[in-house]
Structure formats: C-alpha cells, structure tokens
XYZ file of C-alpha atoms in Angstrom:
647
model
C -93.066 -35.883 -62.435
C -96.360 -34.180 -63.178
C -96.651 -31.309 -65.643
C -97.412 -28.969 -62.783
C -94.351 -30.049 -60.831
C -92.133 -29.557 -63.877
C -93.094 -25.921 -64.417
C -91.183 -22.968 -62.979
C -92.200 -19.339 -63.012
C -90.018 -16.784 -64.730
C -89.320 -15.178 -61.381
C -88.249 -18.498 -59.900
C -86.073 -19.172 -62.925
C -84.309 -15.820 -62.529
C -83.675 -16.424 -58.858
C -82.015 -19.712 -59.723
C -80.049 -18.198 -62.633
C -78.607 -15.323 -60.610
C -77.623 -11.868 -61.853
C -76.318 -12.946 -65.248
C -79.439 -14.931 -65.953
C -81.574 -12.051 -64.784
C -80.007 -9.711 -67.303
C -80.401 -12.271 -70.106
C -84.014 -13.037 -69.304
C -84.787 -9.348 -68.912
C -83.582 -8.811 -72.463
C -86.007 -11.484 -73.638
C -88.822 -9.741 -71.774
C -87.973 -6.450 -73.430
C -88.122 -7.940 -76.895
C -91.344 -9.755 -76.148
C -92.716 -6.573 -74.600
C -92.154 -4.547 -77.739
C -94.055 -7.043 -79.845
C -96.887 -7.221 -77.334
C -97.171 -3.462 -77.095
C -97.573 -3.190 -80.849
C -100.477 -5.615 -80.565
C -102.161 -3.252 -78.106
C -102.186 -5.490 -75.033
C -100.204 -5.825 -71.841
C -96.808 -7.436 -72.248
C -95.949 -8.247 -68.641
C -97.494 -11.282 -67.025
C -94.854 -12.397 -64.521
C -93.199 -10.419 -61.739
C -89.476 -10.036 -62.340
C -88.115 -6.964 -60.601
C -90.656 -6.009 -57.963
C -89.450 -4.093 -54.940
C -91.088 -3.061 -51.656
C -94.016 -0.790 -52.406
C -94.930 -2.421 -55.733
C -98.270 -4.178 -55.714
C -101.260 -4.870 -57.934
C -103.507 -2.728 -55.740
C -101.560 0.355 -56.818
C -102.661 -0.115 -60.418
C -99.861 -2.369 -61.610
C -100.273 -5.760 -63.155
C -100.571 -8.748 -60.882
C -96.781 -9.002 -60.815
C -96.204 -5.320 -60.038
C -94.336 -4.464 -63.249
C -95.121 -2.555 -66.439
C -93.584 -2.089 -69.868
C -93.358 1.582 -70.746
C -94.141 0.832 -74.399
C -97.699 -0.004 -73.371
C -98.150 3.729 -72.718
C -96.571 5.007 -75.925
C -98.488 5.067 -79.233
C -97.536 2.028 -81.340
C -96.649 4.205 -84.338
C -93.776 5.715 -82.313
C -92.188 2.414 -81.324
C -90.000 1.924 -84.385
C -88.606 5.461 -84.212
C -87.844 5.110 -80.518
C -85.997 1.868 -81.142
C -84.034 3.452 -83.987
C -83.309 6.629 -82.025
C -85.003 8.826 -84.625
C -88.290 9.619 -82.901
C -88.970 13.163 -81.691
C -92.051 12.037 -79.774
C -92.228 13.548 -76.275
C -92.419 10.501 -74.008
C -92.611 12.399 -70.697
C -96.373 12.133 -70.206
C -96.446 8.453 -71.157
C -93.573 7.562 -68.851
C -95.086 9.513 -65.967
C -98.395 7.745 -66.559
C -96.625 4.426 -66.126
C -94.726 5.668 -63.064
C -97.926 6.947 -61.465
C -98.862 3.324 -60.795
C -95.937 3.142 -58.325
C -94.621 0.056 -60.059
C -91.405 -1.142 -61.598
C -91.280 -0.001 -65.223
C -89.270 -1.710 -67.954
C -87.709 0.233 -70.827
C -86.627 -1.594 -73.993
C -83.737 -0.511 -76.211
C -84.270 2.908 -77.717
C -84.064 6.667 -77.249
C -86.871 8.217 -75.213
C -87.065 12.000 -75.572
C -88.709 14.050 -72.824
C -89.428 17.737 -72.193
C -90.425 17.622 -68.520
C -89.161 15.735 -65.454
C -89.880 12.054 -64.856
C -91.344 11.836 -61.358
C -90.169 9.040 -59.067
C -92.333 8.014 -56.138
C -92.325 5.153 -53.662
C -92.181 1.823 -55.476
C -90.915 3.180 -58.814
C -88.027 1.155 -60.211
C -87.001 2.214 -63.687
C -85.187 -0.627 -65.474
C -83.473 -0.039 -68.781
C -82.107 -2.697 -71.074
C -78.521 -1.584 -70.617
C -76.457 1.589 -70.550
C -76.251 2.898 -74.079
C -79.167 0.692 -75.112
C -81.854 2.587 -73.238
C -81.360 6.361 -73.441
C -83.520 9.016 -71.787
C -82.759 12.283 -73.587
C -83.843 15.785 -72.662
C -85.297 17.772 -75.531
C -83.710 21.057 -76.551
C -85.061 23.978 -74.540
C -86.572 21.841 -71.773
C -84.247 23.231 -69.080
C -85.432 20.833 -66.390
C -84.314 17.812 -64.399
C -84.539 14.453 -66.150
C -85.522 12.384 -63.087
C -86.728 13.946 -59.870
C -88.569 12.608 -56.868
C -92.144 13.538 -56.052
C -92.501 16.795 -54.102
C -88.792 17.521 -54.546
C -89.234 21.300 -54.527
C -91.462 21.162 -51.455
C -89.220 18.852 -49.442
C -85.869 20.346 -50.429
C -84.188 21.867 -47.378
C -86.659 20.270 -44.939
C -84.606 19.032 -41.954
C -87.309 16.491 -41.071
C -88.560 15.475 -44.490
C -87.570 11.799 -44.509
C -90.924 10.615 -43.141
C -92.708 12.404 -46.001
C -90.278 11.537 -48.772
C -90.423 8.850 -51.473
C -88.694 5.619 -50.540
C -87.768 2.347 -52.195
C -87.226 3.470 -55.770
C -84.466 3.227 -58.319
C -82.988 3.876 -61.763
C -80.936 1.130 -63.360
C -79.268 0.025 -66.582
C -79.822 3.099 -68.733
C -78.169 6.285 -70.006
C -79.374 9.799 -69.255
C -78.512 12.335 -71.974
C -78.981 15.886 -70.718
C -78.524 17.509 -74.141
C -76.589 20.361 -72.507
C -74.109 21.182 -75.279
C -75.082 21.073 -78.912
C -71.860 19.361 -80.029
C -68.704 17.951 -78.452
C -67.336 19.965 -75.528
C -63.949 20.590 -77.163
C -65.387 21.616 -80.522
C -65.499 25.223 -81.662
C -68.759 26.919 -82.580
C -70.599 25.108 -79.813
C -73.740 26.290 -78.063
C -76.366 25.416 -75.452
C -79.334 23.147 -76.021
C -80.255 23.300 -72.328
C -78.892 25.588 -69.622
C -80.558 24.088 -66.542
C -81.449 20.731 -65.072
C -79.845 17.799 -63.282
C -79.901 14.207 -64.445
C -81.194 12.865 -61.115
C -82.596 15.097 -58.353
C -83.589 13.207 -55.209
C -85.177 13.955 -51.882
C -85.775 10.452 -50.586
C -84.210 7.297 -49.244
C -83.964 3.559 -49.769
C -83.059 4.086 -53.424
C -80.815 2.288 -55.877
C -79.041 4.073 -58.736
C -77.033 2.346 -61.469
C -76.900 4.656 -64.469
C -74.786 6.564 -66.965
C -75.114 10.342 -67.259
C -73.838 12.368 -70.158
C -73.867 16.043 -71.132
C -75.980 17.490 -68.314
C -76.415 21.219 -67.623
C -76.290 21.012 -63.811
C -75.545 17.919 -61.676
C -75.348 14.267 -62.627
C -76.748 13.464 -59.171
C -78.198 15.735 -56.507
C -79.336 13.833 -53.413
C -80.821 15.200 -50.222
C -82.785 13.736 -47.322
C -82.807 14.617 -43.638
C -84.635 13.425 -40.570
C -85.911 10.140 -39.177
C -88.117 8.124 -41.567
C -89.434 6.036 -38.681
C -87.900 3.668 -36.178
C -88.697 0.613 -38.274
C -86.847 1.899 -41.374
C -83.240 1.949 -42.554
C -82.398 4.692 -45.074
C -79.742 2.593 -46.802
C -79.296 3.415 -50.486
C -76.676 2.595 -53.133
C -75.256 4.531 -56.066
C -73.286 3.362 -59.087
C -72.847 6.204 -61.537
C -70.564 7.015 -64.423
C -70.492 9.504 -67.233
C -69.063 12.709 -68.589
C -69.743 16.434 -68.878
C -71.679 18.447 -66.309
C -72.154 22.196 -66.167
C -72.015 22.255 -62.357
C -70.760 19.823 -59.681
C -71.037 16.234 -60.871
C -72.405 14.916 -57.563
C -73.814 16.854 -54.621
C -74.641 14.559 -51.715
C -76.634 16.019 -48.804
C -78.290 12.858 -47.560
C -79.665 10.412 -46.684
C -76.792 9.778 -44.286
C -74.939 6.485 -43.945
C -75.581 5.271 -47.482
C -73.097 3.788 -49.951
C -71.814 5.682 -52.961
C -70.400 2.464 -54.306
C -68.890 3.357 -57.694
C -68.606 6.766 -59.307
C -66.522 7.473 -62.402
C -67.146 10.899 -63.892
C -65.192 13.503 -65.817
C -65.255 16.982 -67.351
C -67.025 19.013 -64.686
C -68.114 22.632 -64.736
C -67.373 23.214 -68.406
C -69.066 25.629 -70.777
C -69.413 25.224 -74.528
C -67.087 27.133 -76.800
C -66.782 30.045 -77.448
C -67.918 30.818 -73.854
C -65.397 28.277 -72.648
C -62.507 30.348 -74.002
C -63.682 33.538 -72.310
C -63.833 32.157 -68.759
C -60.809 32.966 -66.614
C -62.380 31.162 -63.682
C -65.740 29.789 -62.604
C -67.296 29.519 -59.185
C -70.117 27.306 -57.983
C -73.714 28.350 -58.560
C -74.918 26.229 -55.641
C -72.166 27.304 -53.221
C -72.020 30.932 -54.300
C -68.539 32.349 -54.745
C -66.788 29.112 -53.777
C -64.870 26.643 -55.886
C -66.782 24.503 -58.346
C -65.836 20.993 -57.249
C -66.410 17.523 -58.659
C -68.023 15.492 -55.867
C -69.303 17.320 -52.782
C -70.346 15.675 -49.520
C -72.239 18.405 -47.684
C -73.101 18.186 -44.020
C -73.457 21.848 -43.272
C -76.699 22.508 -41.409
C -79.321 21.176 -42.046
C -77.874 18.585 -44.419
C -76.912 14.982 -43.752
C -74.051 14.290 -46.160
C -72.023 11.637 -44.339
C -71.635 8.379 -46.226
C -69.449 5.484 -47.301
C -67.628 5.505 -50.641
C -66.321 2.511 -52.550
C -64.388 3.354 -55.733
C -64.532 6.945 -56.971
C -62.638 8.348 -59.973
C -63.222 12.011 -60.793
C -61.337 13.936 -63.484
C -61.451 17.116 -65.543
C -62.537 19.400 -62.685
C -60.872 22.583 -63.898
C -62.276 25.074 -61.375
C -62.063 23.303 -58.020
C -61.257 20.127 -56.111
C -62.109 16.700 -57.428
C -63.521 15.635 -54.047
C -64.658 17.865 -51.194
C -66.394 17.623 -47.847
C -68.327 20.410 -46.141
C -69.338 20.688 -42.510
C -69.125 18.010 -39.817
C -68.967 15.206 -42.327
C -68.072 11.600 -41.567
C -66.451 9.903 -44.529
C -65.382 6.294 -44.955
C -63.779 5.661 -48.342
C -62.027 2.679 -49.873
C -60.405 4.110 -53.018
C -60.591 7.683 -54.308
C -58.897 8.892 -57.508
C -58.727 12.601 -58.365
C -57.006 13.091 -61.692
C -56.327 16.047 -63.988
C -58.161 18.479 -61.720
C -57.336 21.957 -60.465
C -57.201 20.541 -56.926
C -57.186 16.959 -55.680
C -59.253 16.604 -52.505
C -60.302 18.903 -49.692
C -61.469 17.694 -46.287
C -62.801 20.762 -44.504
C -62.750 21.304 -40.768
C -65.367 18.975 -39.341
C -64.519 16.068 -41.619
C -63.612 12.860 -39.834
C -63.213 9.213 -40.717
C -60.920 7.034 -42.801
C -59.781 7.119 -46.422
C -57.910 3.934 -47.278
C -56.483 5.045 -50.656
C -56.432 8.529 -52.178
C -54.654 8.963 -55.510
C -54.021 12.382 -57.031
C -52.507 12.567 -60.515
C -51.607 15.561 -62.722
C -53.118 18.061 -60.323
C -53.090 21.808 -60.992
C -54.843 21.505 -64.337
C -56.226 24.409 -66.315
C -58.918 23.987 -68.971
C -57.457 22.509 -72.162
C -56.544 25.056 -74.845
C -57.004 27.868 -72.335
C -56.388 31.243 -73.995
C -55.430 34.110 -71.689
C -55.790 36.632 -74.508
C -59.460 35.716 -74.922
C -60.276 35.175 -71.244
C -58.666 38.486 -70.332
C -56.923 37.051 -67.270
C -54.518 34.278 -66.338
C -56.016 30.954 -65.289
C -56.926 30.257 -61.691
C -53.938 29.214 -59.566
C -53.615 25.521 -58.736
C -55.013 24.038 -55.538
C -53.523 21.471 -53.175
C -53.223 17.814 -54.059
C -54.830 17.091 -50.697
C -55.950 19.748 -48.233
C -56.891 18.340 -44.835
C -58.267 21.033 -42.514
C -59.998 18.761 -40.046
C -59.810 19.247 -36.301
C -61.883 16.107 -35.795
C -59.271 13.536 -36.805
C -59.014 12.364 -40.410
C -57.016 9.273 -41.292
C -55.682 8.954 -44.842
C -53.874 5.644 -44.858
C -52.419 5.864 -48.360
C -52.122 9.199 -50.207
C -50.283 8.854 -53.521
C -49.554 11.997 -55.559
C -48.022 12.031 -59.041
C -46.908 15.515 -60.070
C -46.838 15.050 -63.831
C -47.949 16.924 -66.933
C -50.029 18.565 -67.905
C -49.943 20.537 -64.672
C -49.205 23.915 -63.159
C -46.379 24.701 -60.765
C -46.712 25.814 -57.198
C -49.034 23.440 -55.326
C -48.231 21.137 -52.394
C -49.011 17.455 -52.663
C -50.368 17.640 -49.107
C -51.295 20.455 -46.772
C -52.482 19.543 -43.275
C -53.979 22.015 -40.825
C -56.424 21.525 -37.960
C -55.625 18.781 -35.464
C -55.392 15.036 -34.778
C -54.937 13.970 -38.403
C -52.997 10.916 -39.561
C -51.664 10.865 -43.124
C -49.212 8.692 -45.027
C -48.002 10.344 -48.256
C -46.027 9.171 -51.273
C -45.196 12.055 -53.626
C -43.318 11.778 -56.905
C -42.441 14.538 -59.338
C -41.727 14.602 -63.055
C -39.983 17.006 -65.401
C -41.856 20.008 -66.728
C -41.260 20.013 -70.475
C -41.496 23.816 -70.653
C -38.842 24.473 -67.980
C -36.715 21.345 -68.005
C -36.925 21.110 -64.207
C -39.282 19.226 -61.978
C -42.763 20.624 -61.435
C -42.527 23.078 -58.522
C -44.253 22.604 -55.193
C -43.749 21.064 -51.772
C -44.508 17.467 -50.965
C -46.015 18.298 -47.570
C -46.859 21.420 -45.582
C -47.760 20.438 -42.032
C -49.503 22.872 -39.696
C -51.885 22.597 -36.768
C -51.700 20.509 -33.611
C -51.069 16.843 -32.845
C -50.628 15.729 -36.436
C -49.069 12.409 -37.408
C -47.624 12.486 -40.928
C -45.307 10.171 -42.854
C -43.815 11.396 -46.131
C -41.919 9.549 -48.846
C -41.039 12.131 -51.513
C -38.957 11.973 -54.698
C -38.099 14.661 -57.259
C -39.257 17.796 -55.492
C -38.715 21.325 -56.829
C -38.920 23.543 -53.747
C -39.072 22.796 -50.035
C -40.024 19.139 -49.714
C -41.428 18.971 -46.168
C -42.397 22.131 -44.285
C -43.305 21.771 -40.605
C -45.121 24.628 -38.865
C -47.021 22.435 -36.430
C -47.249 22.002 -32.660
C -46.665 18.728 -30.776
C -46.764 16.694 -33.974
C -44.963 13.620 -35.235
C -43.381 13.784 -38.698
C -41.424 11.042 -40.433
C -39.822 11.770 -43.786
C -37.861 9.974 -46.472
C -36.846 12.492 -49.141
C -34.718 12.158 -52.246
C -33.659 14.525 -55.034
C -34.747 18.030 -54.021
C -33.963 21.049 -56.202
C -34.344 24.746 -55.335
C -35.257 24.141 -51.737
C -34.707 22.208 -48.533
C -35.607 18.615 -47.842
C -36.927 19.741 -44.441
C -37.966 23.190 -43.262
C -38.845 23.494 -39.587
C -40.442 26.870 -38.923
C -40.955 27.732 -35.253
C -43.146 30.684 -36.194
C -43.489 34.114 -34.654
C -42.544 33.948 -30.995
C -41.343 30.351 -31.447
C -44.849 29.068 -30.761
C -44.485 25.960 -32.935
C -42.876 23.668 -30.402
C -42.944 20.126 -29.122
C -42.507 18.373 -32.477
C -40.795 15.054 -33.051
C -39.244 14.876 -36.538
C -37.319 11.897 -37.872
C -36.162 10.809 -41.291
C -33.618 10.502 -44.069
C -32.554 12.854 -46.863
C -30.638 11.879 -49.986
C -29.459 14.770 -52.186
C -31.218 18.061 -51.592
C -30.324 21.623 -52.573
C -30.265 22.179 -48.808
C -30.601 19.309 -46.397
C -32.311 20.976 -43.437
C -33.433 24.552 -42.780
C -34.447 25.630 -39.276
C -36.200 28.922 -38.561
C -36.465 30.000 -34.944
C -35.658 28.225 -31.690
C -38.695 26.552 -30.097
C -38.708 25.739 -26.400
C -38.562 22.007 -27.006
C -38.304 19.602 -29.922
C -36.675 16.383 -31.040
C -35.094 16.166 -34.494
C -33.345 13.005 -35.661
C -32.120 12.982 -39.257
C -29.683 11.232 -41.542
C -28.479 13.459 -44.412
C -26.504 12.512 -47.509
C -25.454 15.371 -49.802
C -22.886 16.316 -52.414
C -20.299 18.986 -51.535
C -22.034 21.667 -53.619
C -25.215 21.317 -51.568
C -25.212 22.601 -47.977
C -26.369 20.316 -45.228
C -27.951 23.038 -43.097
C -29.221 26.619 -43.140
C -30.955 28.884 -40.658
C -31.119 28.923 -36.865
C -28.850 26.594 -34.937
C -30.269 25.137 -31.705
C -30.042 27.187 -28.523
C -28.605 24.603 -26.187
C -28.282 27.008 -23.289
C -31.867 28.243 -23.070
C -33.929 25.663 -24.974
C -34.543 21.922 -24.803
C -33.810 21.349 -28.478
C -32.608 17.795 -28.941
C -30.997 17.406 -32.350
C -29.360 14.181 -33.411
C -28.236 14.543 -37.013
C -25.826 12.251 -38.797
C -24.629 13.477 -42.181
C -22.311 12.647 -45.043
C -21.089 15.569 -47.142
C -19.358 14.082 -50.179
C -18.720 11.070 -47.973
C -17.141 13.160 -45.196
C -18.884 12.708 -41.836
C -20.714 15.606 -40.194
C -23.282 15.854 -37.443
C -24.598 17.785 -34.468
C -21.941 16.403 -32.121
C -18.279 15.901 -32.876
C -15.114 14.648 -31.179
C -11.910 15.870 -32.867
C -8.299 16.430 -31.784
C -5.237 18.394 -32.830
C -1.497 18.318 -32.173
C 0.998 21.149 -31.892
C 4.692 21.930 -32.180
C 6.161 20.908 -28.823
C 9.566 22.450 -29.529
C 8.702 26.182 -29.566
C 7.365 28.572 -26.960
C 5.945 31.229 -29.286
C 2.138 31.412 -29.715
C 0.746 28.944 -32.236
C -2.474 29.284 -34.296
C -4.141 25.988 -35.002
C -7.221 25.516 -37.227
C -9.373 22.457 -36.636
C -12.412 21.380 -38.750
C -15.289 20.923 -36.311
C -17.451 18.723 -38.584
C -20.765 20.144 -37.367
C -23.506 20.868 -39.882
C -23.831 24.392 -38.469
C -21.508 26.905 -36.807
C -21.369 25.984 -33.109
C -21.591 28.440 -30.280
C -18.402 29.060 -28.244
C -20.141 27.550 -25.258
C -20.605 24.260 -27.094
C -16.833 23.695 -27.362
C -14.717 22.115 -24.635
C -11.206 20.649 -24.750
C -8.704 18.688 -22.703
C -5.056 17.639 -22.894
C -4.424 14.031 -23.814
C -0.967 12.825 -22.661
C -1.503 9.182 -23.066
C 2.017 7.925 -22.260
C 2.713 10.494 -19.530
C 6.220 11.165 -20.990
C 6.012 14.795 -22.062
C 8.019 17.179 -19.946
C 6.817 20.499 -21.450
C 4.301 22.971 -20.032
C 1.312 24.677 -21.688
C 0.779 28.288 -20.693
C -2.677 28.599 -22.321
C -5.074 27.220 -24.910
C -7.739 29.611 -26.149
C -10.597 29.211 -28.591
C -10.006 32.242 -30.746
C -12.703 31.959 -33.419
C -15.484 29.778 -34.761
C -16.852 29.800 -38.296
C -19.075 27.562 -40.397
C -16.303 25.040 -40.981
C -13.509 25.442 -38.438
C -12.415 26.135 -34.881
C -9.370 28.395 -34.470
C -7.253 27.846 -31.335
C -4.378 29.879 -29.893
C -1.830 27.819 -27.952
C 1.372 28.877 -26.144
C 3.925 26.828 -24.252
C 5.723 28.182 -21.201
C 8.273 25.396 -21.545
C 9.092 23.296 -24.577
C 9.217 19.599 -24.089
C 10.368 16.377 -25.659
C 9.144 16.075 -29.217
C 8.720 12.340 -29.109
C 5.917 12.413 -26.603
C 2.354 11.405 -27.606
C 0.462 14.596 -26.706
C -2.668 16.034 -28.365
C -5.613 18.237 -27.528
C -9.045 16.585 -27.566
C -12.017 18.773 -28.505
C -15.701 18.024 -27.823
C -18.259 20.021 -29.833
C -21.986 19.891 -29.194
C-alpha cells in the first residue's frame, strides 16, 4: 500500500468513527486549536462539521470551519479557559460568525454584552455542556443568541423565504445571568431583567444546548410562510436547563419540526425578596394570561404545530406546564408535567395525538410562599389536564398522581369541546395537613361526543362527573371519600342526554348520584359498598316519559340490590282481617308506584281460600308496604305466595 493510499482525512476518520469518535476527535481539535491560536495562526485545516451554506467563498477556511479563539486576543485565552476573564467576547464571536461558517468553541467561559447573531451557515459547536459556557454580562439585558434580522422578521407571516436557514447551536451552556445568586436564596437581586437565551426567526436549524438562569425565554422560535418549493423547514431541538423569568419555551414556528427532548424547570420565578411579594404572576408575552412552561402557539399568524419527543417540565408555579394556543396540531410521544400549578392545557383548536402524558404533584404554589408578605392567598390550582378541543384530541395514556406538595380542589382531567378520546389513570395520596386524600375529581366530562376511560383510586370528592352529550364514558373507581363515584348531571332542561356510561365502583361515600332525567341514556354499573355508604342519591329514572335504560347491579354489605328486582311475600291464610305486609324491594332508589306489579303464585293449586284485595299502600327508600285482605280463609298447608316485580 502506498503512503497516499494509507492516509485518511480527519473528516473521513470521523465518518468512520461515528458520533462517539466525532466527539472525541472534536475535543482533540479544540485543544490543538487553543495552542494554535496562541501562536497567532489559523488552527483549523480540515473540515469536520460543515453544514449546507458553509463554504470557503464566504470567508471561511478551505474546510468551512473556524476556531473562535483565532478572533480573541491571545492574552485573554487563559482567563477564558479558567472562567475568570471579564473580556467581552461578543464582537470577536460575531466577527467569526459573520463568515457564515461553523465555529468551534473550546472549553471556557465566554462573556458577552450584546447578542450573538446567527445567519445561514452558522453552526456554533461547543466542547460540551458545562465545558463551553456563553455568559451574559451584568446589565446587558439582551438575547444571548438571536438570528439575523430577528426584529425585522418577527411577526412576518411570509418571512421564511427571507429568514436565516441551516444553522445551529450545539454542545454548550448558555448562562443568562438573570439572578445574582441562587433562586431560593434570600437577599437576591437582578443582574439582567431582559433577554432570551435563543431567539429565532428561521428554519432548518439544530439546537442541542443547556440554558440556565435566563431573564426571559430559554427558547423563542418563530417562522411562517413558504421558504421555497425545494426546501423542507425541518429543524430539531434538544434543550435542558433551569430558571427562566418568563415561559421556558415559546414555539411559533417553523411548523412540522421536532422538539425532540426538552427538560426544564423553575419557570417564571423572580429573585427574593420580590419572589415573596408576588401573589400571582401573568405572562408578559400573552398579557393577562397564565405564565406557562412550554407554549405551542398557532394563533394567527403563527405556525406552532410540531412533533414532540420527550418533554419534562417542572416548577411552573403560575400556569400550566404545557399549553397549546390556536388551531395547533400536536403529536407527542411522552410529556411529563410535574410540580406545576397546572399540568397541561389543550385549547380549542388543538388536535392530534399524545401517547403518554404524566402529571405529578399538580396544584403547586411557589416554595416558601408567604401570604402575609404577598398580601393575598396564592393562585388557585389548575387542572391536571384541560382538554378544550373541538377538533379531536387523542390522549392515549394520561397518568395523574395527586401527591404532595399540592393544593386541593383540582380535577385530574377536565374535558370540554368535542370528539376527544382520553384514557386516564388517577391516583390520590394523603394530605399530611388534613389526614385525608387530596381533594378534587378524577374526571369532569363536558361537551359533545367524548370518549373517556377512567381508572381512579383514592379520590376525595366526586370521582367522575358527566355533564356531556352523546358521549361514551367507562369508569373503574375505588375508594372515594366525601363524594360520589359517579355524578351524572343532565343540566338545566335535561339537555345533557344520549350518554352511554359503564363501569365498576368499589367503596364510595356515595356510589352513584343522578341529577335530572334526560330524554335518553344508557347506564350500566356494578357497585360494591359498605352499609354506611349509600348506593344512590338524586333523581331516579323516569321510566314512563323517558328512555332511560339503567342496568345497575349492586352489593350493599354483601346484600344484593339493583335497578330491577323480583321478590315475594307470604301471608296468614287463616284470618280474614286486613293484613299489613312490609317487603324489602332491593332497589338502589325508591321506585315509583307504577314500577311495581304483583301476581298470586299458587304453585300446587291446593289452596281453597279467596283474596278480596291486595293493595300497594306505600313505597319508601327500602320497602314496599302492601295491604291484603281475604274474603275467605283457606287451608294453611297450601303453597301460596305473592310475587312482586319491581322495575
């Protein structure tokens, strides 16, 4: 083999080595780059990370890549590596980026006082999260990264053709220097009051970064319009971090991209002592509305529909962890909303599929909240999941854990709108301050043509509340205190009709409560309760004027009850005076007189007496009271009884 044949370029080597080898070799390049920069000459001689739009003609090296240290005075290199330099690197970094190349950043802390401008072809590559840190200087009050012409293009419904494309930020940490010290420490203050970590109007980008302590948003992305028939706007985001003064992520486009992995916490917080004095915050961007964690916004003119991979958002004390706005298509694999005021909200217009949505310890208030200082009680909790869509949302697996620290009084799921399909598992835990379970329903179902399945355990309050029209509800409920396992509310004028409700109930303060008598419905339940807990309350079905089909089988301390019953009674065949006979009817509710019929059963045809009359005298919640009189006594040995059909 000749010498020439035995050689391989660094780029070729990295291709053969794969991702792990790329990261290793990139580290070598960074170290070599630092030494070369100190010598005052270019450190990059082989193309490693080039992307579409990077080329030598734009001012880059022959391989389309630069080392940022070539643009920073050599005397600042050691301080940057050590994290002690106060040198303002913004101009140097922007000079490198102006070549529209990929730019490599070695280990170190790079302080800036003005935004770093991303244009087509700019790929910023750090040497690892925590190793490369871009930090905003105190008092800068600006975005850290922003795309070229961001202010001009923002809000433009047809700006995609003019916007930067094919750019990225990878393998670094962005420190927004928002709070002076830790967010839960007293005596805190502001170093910066404005600025997002990444502000984008563009497409075809790739983000893989950590964001920490930012005054506004960790990521703000927007892009609308057609970039050209030959282009695909596909972009990817992998983002994690902590502490933002406003929403962590606001996504308004480009549509159809992948927010692959987002893990972020502590959203919308202020430094102490301001933190103590805030009874409730609202969004600055969405004036007067809740301050949420991750917002997908497709209100006009925005384009916020997208795919999500794994998302975990926590510490959102003033709003929902995840929220959609407008006619927003969402496809999500796994969403986790934990320790937030509200879990997730899918506004009317949302449509698509969420495979897994987990909500844990919802109803949070800011830690160490002090009403005496804030001057008002904390904001009330929000729903674990609020689905308001009339476009058809499918949530295949919603899992809600109602555990501390939490507030009382929020439903695990509330569904309004129409055509939504949800499967819910809801589990409660004891509230240490009250000794009972945390209060709140498992599911409140409203709207039209909903399909909801509920498996709920340890509920304090009404477990499943149905106020819907022509909807299908399946429930499996266990251990309900201070409420009913099922509440069916027909509404004013009995307008909530046409529902099909099935399920099982095991131990509830009340098994089933019905309000109103809708024109038609089908209810099929199996109830199991102790004797101290009633099986039913409210409005019994109107079998004369309504098509209410109830089929309920119940055990009350192991005694059978239901909505239909066949019982019998005997009488004294030797006397002709009027007899009063009380018969348990075994219905879960007090039947109407018209639901009771009876007949004489003389099975051996041997009785020679005569009955003058049998009358149903009274009906109460437990018994039927009959009056019976014989006109002629008969043989006492005969096998005669009265059969009674109820329901």
